Tab-separated table of C-alpha atoms in Angstrom:
chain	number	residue	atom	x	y	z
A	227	UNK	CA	8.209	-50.413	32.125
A	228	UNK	CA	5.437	-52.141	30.432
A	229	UNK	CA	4.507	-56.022	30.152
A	230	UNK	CA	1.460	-57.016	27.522
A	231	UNK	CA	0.285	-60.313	27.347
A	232	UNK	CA	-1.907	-62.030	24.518
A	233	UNK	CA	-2.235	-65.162	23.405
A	234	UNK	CA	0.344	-66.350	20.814
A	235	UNK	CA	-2.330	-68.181	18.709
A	236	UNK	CA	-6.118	-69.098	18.388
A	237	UNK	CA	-8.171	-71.228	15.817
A	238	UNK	CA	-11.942	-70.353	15.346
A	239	UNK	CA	-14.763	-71.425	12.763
A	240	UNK	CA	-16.187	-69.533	10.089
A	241	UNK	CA	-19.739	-67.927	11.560
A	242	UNK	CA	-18.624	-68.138	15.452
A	243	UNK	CA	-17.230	-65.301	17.842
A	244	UNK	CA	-14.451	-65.543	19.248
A	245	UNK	CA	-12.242	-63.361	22.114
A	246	UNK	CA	-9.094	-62.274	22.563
A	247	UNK	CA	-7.837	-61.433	25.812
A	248	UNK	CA	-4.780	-59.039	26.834
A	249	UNK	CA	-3.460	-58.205	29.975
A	250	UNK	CA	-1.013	-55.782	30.994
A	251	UNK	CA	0.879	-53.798	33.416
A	252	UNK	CA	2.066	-50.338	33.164
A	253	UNK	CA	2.838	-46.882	34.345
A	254	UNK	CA	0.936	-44.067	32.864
A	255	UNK	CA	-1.373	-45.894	31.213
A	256	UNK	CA	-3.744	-43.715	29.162
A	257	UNK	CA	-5.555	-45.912	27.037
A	258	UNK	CA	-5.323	-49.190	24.888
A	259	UNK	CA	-5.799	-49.720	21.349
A	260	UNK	CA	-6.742	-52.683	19.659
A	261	UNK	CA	-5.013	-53.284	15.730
A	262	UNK	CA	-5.376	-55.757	12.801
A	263	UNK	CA	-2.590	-57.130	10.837
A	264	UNK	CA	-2.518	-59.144	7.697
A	265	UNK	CA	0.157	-61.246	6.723
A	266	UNK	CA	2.840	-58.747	5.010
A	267	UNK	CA	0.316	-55.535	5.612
A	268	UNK	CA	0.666	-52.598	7.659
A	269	UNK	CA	-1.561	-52.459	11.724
A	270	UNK	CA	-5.044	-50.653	10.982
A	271	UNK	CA	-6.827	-49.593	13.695
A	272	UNK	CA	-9.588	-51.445	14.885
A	273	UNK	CA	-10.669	-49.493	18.270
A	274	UNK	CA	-9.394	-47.535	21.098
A	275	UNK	CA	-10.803	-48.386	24.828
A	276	UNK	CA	-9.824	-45.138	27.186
A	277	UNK	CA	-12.594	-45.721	30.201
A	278	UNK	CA	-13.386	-49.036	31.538
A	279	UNK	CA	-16.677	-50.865	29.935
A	280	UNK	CA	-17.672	-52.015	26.259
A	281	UNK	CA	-17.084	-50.402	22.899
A	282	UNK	CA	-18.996	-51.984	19.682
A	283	UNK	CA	-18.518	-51.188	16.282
A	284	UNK	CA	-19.928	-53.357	14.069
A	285	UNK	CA	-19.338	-57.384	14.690
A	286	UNK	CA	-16.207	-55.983	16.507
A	287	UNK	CA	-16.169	-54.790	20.606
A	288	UNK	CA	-13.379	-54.402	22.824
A	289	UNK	CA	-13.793	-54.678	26.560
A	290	UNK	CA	-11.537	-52.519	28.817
A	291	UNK	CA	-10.925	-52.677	33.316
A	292	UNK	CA	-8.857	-50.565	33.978
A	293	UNK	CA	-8.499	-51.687	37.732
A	294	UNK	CA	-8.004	-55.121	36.261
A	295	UNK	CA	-4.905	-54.221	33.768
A	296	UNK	CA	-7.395	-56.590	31.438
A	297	UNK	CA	-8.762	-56.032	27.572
A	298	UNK	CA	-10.075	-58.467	24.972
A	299	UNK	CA	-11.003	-58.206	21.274
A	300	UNK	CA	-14.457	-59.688	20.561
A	301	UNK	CA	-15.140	-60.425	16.994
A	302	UNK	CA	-18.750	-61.900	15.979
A	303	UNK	CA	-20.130	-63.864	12.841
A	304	UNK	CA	-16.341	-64.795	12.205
A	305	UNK	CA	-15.274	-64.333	8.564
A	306	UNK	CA	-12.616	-65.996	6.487
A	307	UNK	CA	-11.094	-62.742	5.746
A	308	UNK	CA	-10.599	-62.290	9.364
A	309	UNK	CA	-7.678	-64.195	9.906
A	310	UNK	CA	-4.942	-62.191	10.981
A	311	UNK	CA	-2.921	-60.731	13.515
A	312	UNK	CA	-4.411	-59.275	16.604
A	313	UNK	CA	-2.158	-56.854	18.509
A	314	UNK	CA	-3.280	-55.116	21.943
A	315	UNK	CA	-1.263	-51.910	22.292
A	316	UNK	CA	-1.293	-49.859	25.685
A	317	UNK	CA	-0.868	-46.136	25.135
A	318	UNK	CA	1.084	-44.662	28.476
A	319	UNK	CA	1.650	-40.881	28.843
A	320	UNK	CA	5.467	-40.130	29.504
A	321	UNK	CA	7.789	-36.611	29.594
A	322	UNK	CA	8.315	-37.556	25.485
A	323	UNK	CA	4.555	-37.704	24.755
A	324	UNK	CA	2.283	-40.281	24.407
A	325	UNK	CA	3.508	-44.097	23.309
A	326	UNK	CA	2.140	-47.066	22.423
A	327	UNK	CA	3.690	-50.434	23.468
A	328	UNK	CA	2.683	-53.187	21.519
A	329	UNK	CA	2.144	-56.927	22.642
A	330	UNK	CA	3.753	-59.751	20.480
A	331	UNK	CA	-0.067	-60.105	18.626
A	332	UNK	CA	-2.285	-63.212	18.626
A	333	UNK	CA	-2.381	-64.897	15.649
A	334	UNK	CA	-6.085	-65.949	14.454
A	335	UNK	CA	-6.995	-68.723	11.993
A	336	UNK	CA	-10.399	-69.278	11.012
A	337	UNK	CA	-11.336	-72.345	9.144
A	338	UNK	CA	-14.133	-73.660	7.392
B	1414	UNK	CA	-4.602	-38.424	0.197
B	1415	UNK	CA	-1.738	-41.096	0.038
B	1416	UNK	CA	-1.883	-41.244	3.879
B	1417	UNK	CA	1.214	-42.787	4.969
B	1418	UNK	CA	4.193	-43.537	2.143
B	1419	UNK	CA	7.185	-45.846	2.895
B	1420	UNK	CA	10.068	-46.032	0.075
B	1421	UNK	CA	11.707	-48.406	-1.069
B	1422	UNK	CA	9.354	-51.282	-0.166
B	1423	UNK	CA	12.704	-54.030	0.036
B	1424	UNK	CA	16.026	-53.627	0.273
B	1425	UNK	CA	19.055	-56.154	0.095
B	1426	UNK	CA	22.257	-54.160	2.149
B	1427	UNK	CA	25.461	-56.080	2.942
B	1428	UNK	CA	26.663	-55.829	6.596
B	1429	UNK	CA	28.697	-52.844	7.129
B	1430	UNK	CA	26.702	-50.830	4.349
B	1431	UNK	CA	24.740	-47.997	4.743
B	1432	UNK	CA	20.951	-46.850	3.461
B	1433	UNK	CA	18.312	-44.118	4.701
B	1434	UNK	CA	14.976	-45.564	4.748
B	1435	UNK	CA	12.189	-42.220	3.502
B	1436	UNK	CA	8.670	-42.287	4.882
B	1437	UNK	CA	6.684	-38.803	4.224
B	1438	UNK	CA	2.611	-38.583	5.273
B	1439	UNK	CA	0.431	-35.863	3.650
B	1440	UNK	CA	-1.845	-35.891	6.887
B	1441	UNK	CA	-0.305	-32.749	8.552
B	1442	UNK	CA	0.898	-34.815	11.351
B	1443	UNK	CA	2.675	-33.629	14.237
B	1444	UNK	CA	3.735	-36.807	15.489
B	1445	UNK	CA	6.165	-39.592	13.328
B	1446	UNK	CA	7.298	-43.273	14.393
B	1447	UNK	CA	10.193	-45.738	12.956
B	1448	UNK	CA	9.468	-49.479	14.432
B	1449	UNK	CA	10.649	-52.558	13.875
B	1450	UNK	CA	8.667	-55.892	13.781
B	1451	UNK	CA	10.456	-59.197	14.249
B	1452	UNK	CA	9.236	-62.515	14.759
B	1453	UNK	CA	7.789	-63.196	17.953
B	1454	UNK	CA	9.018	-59.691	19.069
B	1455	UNK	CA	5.920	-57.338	17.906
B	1456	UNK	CA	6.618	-54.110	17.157
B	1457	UNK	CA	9.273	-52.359	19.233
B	1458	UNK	CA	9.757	-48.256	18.907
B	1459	UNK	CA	13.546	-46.989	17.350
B	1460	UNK	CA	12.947	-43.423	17.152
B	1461	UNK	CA	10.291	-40.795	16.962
B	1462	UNK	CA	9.466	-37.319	16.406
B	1463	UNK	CA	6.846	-35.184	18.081
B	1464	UNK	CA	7.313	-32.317	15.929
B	1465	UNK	CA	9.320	-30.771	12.650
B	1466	UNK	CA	13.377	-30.860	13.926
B	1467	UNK	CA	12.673	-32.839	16.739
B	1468	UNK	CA	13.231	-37.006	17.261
B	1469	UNK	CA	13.801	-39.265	20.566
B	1470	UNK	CA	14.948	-42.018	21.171
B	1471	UNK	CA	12.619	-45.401	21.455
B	1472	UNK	CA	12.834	-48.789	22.803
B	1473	UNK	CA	15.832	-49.957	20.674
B	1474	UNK	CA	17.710	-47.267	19.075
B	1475	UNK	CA	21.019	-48.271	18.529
B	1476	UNK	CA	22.102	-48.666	14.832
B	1477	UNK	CA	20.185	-46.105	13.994
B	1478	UNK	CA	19.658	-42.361	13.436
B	1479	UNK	CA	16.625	-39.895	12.576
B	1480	UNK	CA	16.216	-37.162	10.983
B	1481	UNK	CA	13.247	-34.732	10.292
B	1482	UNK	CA	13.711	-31.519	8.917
B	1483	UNK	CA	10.576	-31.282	7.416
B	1484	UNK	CA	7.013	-32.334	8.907
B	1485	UNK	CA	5.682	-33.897	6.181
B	1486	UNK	CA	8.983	-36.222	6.136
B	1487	UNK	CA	10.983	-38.561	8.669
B	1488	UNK	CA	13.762	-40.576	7.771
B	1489	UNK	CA	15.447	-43.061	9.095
B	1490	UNK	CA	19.245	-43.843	8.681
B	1491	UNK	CA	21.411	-47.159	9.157
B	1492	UNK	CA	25.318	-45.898	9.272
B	1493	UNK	CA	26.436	-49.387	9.013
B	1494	UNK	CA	23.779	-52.024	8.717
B	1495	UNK	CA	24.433	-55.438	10.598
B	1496	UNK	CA	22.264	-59.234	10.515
B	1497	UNK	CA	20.500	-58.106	13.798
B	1498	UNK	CA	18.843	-55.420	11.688
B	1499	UNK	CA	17.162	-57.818	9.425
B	1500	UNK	CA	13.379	-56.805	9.549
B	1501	UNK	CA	10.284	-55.143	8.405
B	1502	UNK	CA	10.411	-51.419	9.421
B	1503	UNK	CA	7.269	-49.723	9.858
B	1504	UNK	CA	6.847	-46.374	10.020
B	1505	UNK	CA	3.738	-44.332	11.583
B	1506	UNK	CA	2.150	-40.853	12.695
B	1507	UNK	CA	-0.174	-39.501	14.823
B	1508	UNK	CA	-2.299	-36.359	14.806
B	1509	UNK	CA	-1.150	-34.806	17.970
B	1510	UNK	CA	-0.883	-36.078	21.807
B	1511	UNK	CA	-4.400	-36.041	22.378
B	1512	UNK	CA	-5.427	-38.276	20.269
B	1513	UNK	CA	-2.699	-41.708	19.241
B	1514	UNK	CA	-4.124	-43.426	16.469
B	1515	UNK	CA	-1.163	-44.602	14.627
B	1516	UNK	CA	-1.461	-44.555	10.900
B	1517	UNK	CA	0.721	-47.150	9.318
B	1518	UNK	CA	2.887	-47.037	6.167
B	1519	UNK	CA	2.955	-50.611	4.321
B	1520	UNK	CA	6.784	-51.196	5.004
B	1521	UNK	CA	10.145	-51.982	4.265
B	1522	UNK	CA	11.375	-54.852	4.365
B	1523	UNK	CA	15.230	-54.924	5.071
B	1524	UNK	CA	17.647	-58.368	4.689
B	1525	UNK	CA	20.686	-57.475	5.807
B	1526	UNK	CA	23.531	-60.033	4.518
């Protein structure tokens, strides 16, 4: 089975970074994707982490340890438009394919 | 390209009535999802499909049936809705195994009365 953990919710000011951390534990596990979520929109994808180490694009990076079951979400120069939801989803290869299981998201507010 | 299309965007059923929920991508994508997202529950898998006239079962199928006769198309069918299926339905594909970036449709969301 799988078990994802992320926070449920964090505050942050406009301008600062801020990271959010998700842990799992899981069979298979192939990879882990990072989304974005806006209140009453559709996930976009943000980034996918498949070997352990740092991935940057643009004032976002996600982390990956693979040993560690461990991810986070960095996002710099926080922007007002960046509150949302953040949802950590762990890709895990089974005899149906590949799935992702998402975590419950962490809910980010950025204020003034 | 419309990417990802979910129809209709809300629906109002009474319990014990039935509707087919239509999402169809014009990505040429092997792979199709139906979730659900619920408060405090993220999104759990129903059904998918990892290919035209195939689907599987998810995380929480019950209530609900698949179809997908066509690639380009996967549908999603409540025989007789109940309360407990109250929720925003998502549906999503993927290019092939390799590669799992989910593409998103915007949504449906169901009340169920």
């Amino acid at each position: 089975g799988q078990n994802i953990d992320q926070p449920t919710e964090m505050t942050a000011t406009e301008g600062a970074i801020v990271q959010i951390n998700c842990t799992y534990q899981t069979s298979g596990f192939n990879g882990l994707f990072w989304y974005q979520q806006h209140a009453g929109e559709a996930p976009t994808f943000l980034s996918y982490n498949v070997l352990d180490g740092l991935e940057e694009k643009g004032r976002f990076s996600s982390f990956l340890s693979r040993s560690k079951g461990y991810s986070y979400l960095l996002l710099k120069e926080l922007q007002m438009k960046d509150s949302a939801s953040y949802l950590c989803a762990v890709e895990a290869l089974t005899g149906g394919g590949n799935k992702l299981t998402f975590g419950t998201g962490t809910q980010l507010k950025v204020e003034l | 390209n419309a990417g990802v299309t979910q129809t209709p965007k809300f629906r109002v059923l009474k319990t014990g009535q039935s509707m087919t929920l239509l999402c169809a991508q014009d990505m040429n994508h092997e792979y199709m999802y139906w979730y659900r997202q619920d408060p405090g529950m993220g999104l759990r898998l129903i059904h998918y499909s990892v290919g035209e006239g195939t689907t599987a079962k998810g995380e929480v199928p019950d209530g609900y049936n698949v179809s997908r006769l066509k690639k380009q198309n996967f549908l999603l069918g409540l025989e007789s809705a109940a309360p407990s299926q109250t929720s925003v339905y998502f549906c999503a594909s993927t290019r092939d195994r390799v590669y799992n970036e989910q593409f998103f449709g915007p949504g449906t969301r169901l009340t169920v009365l």
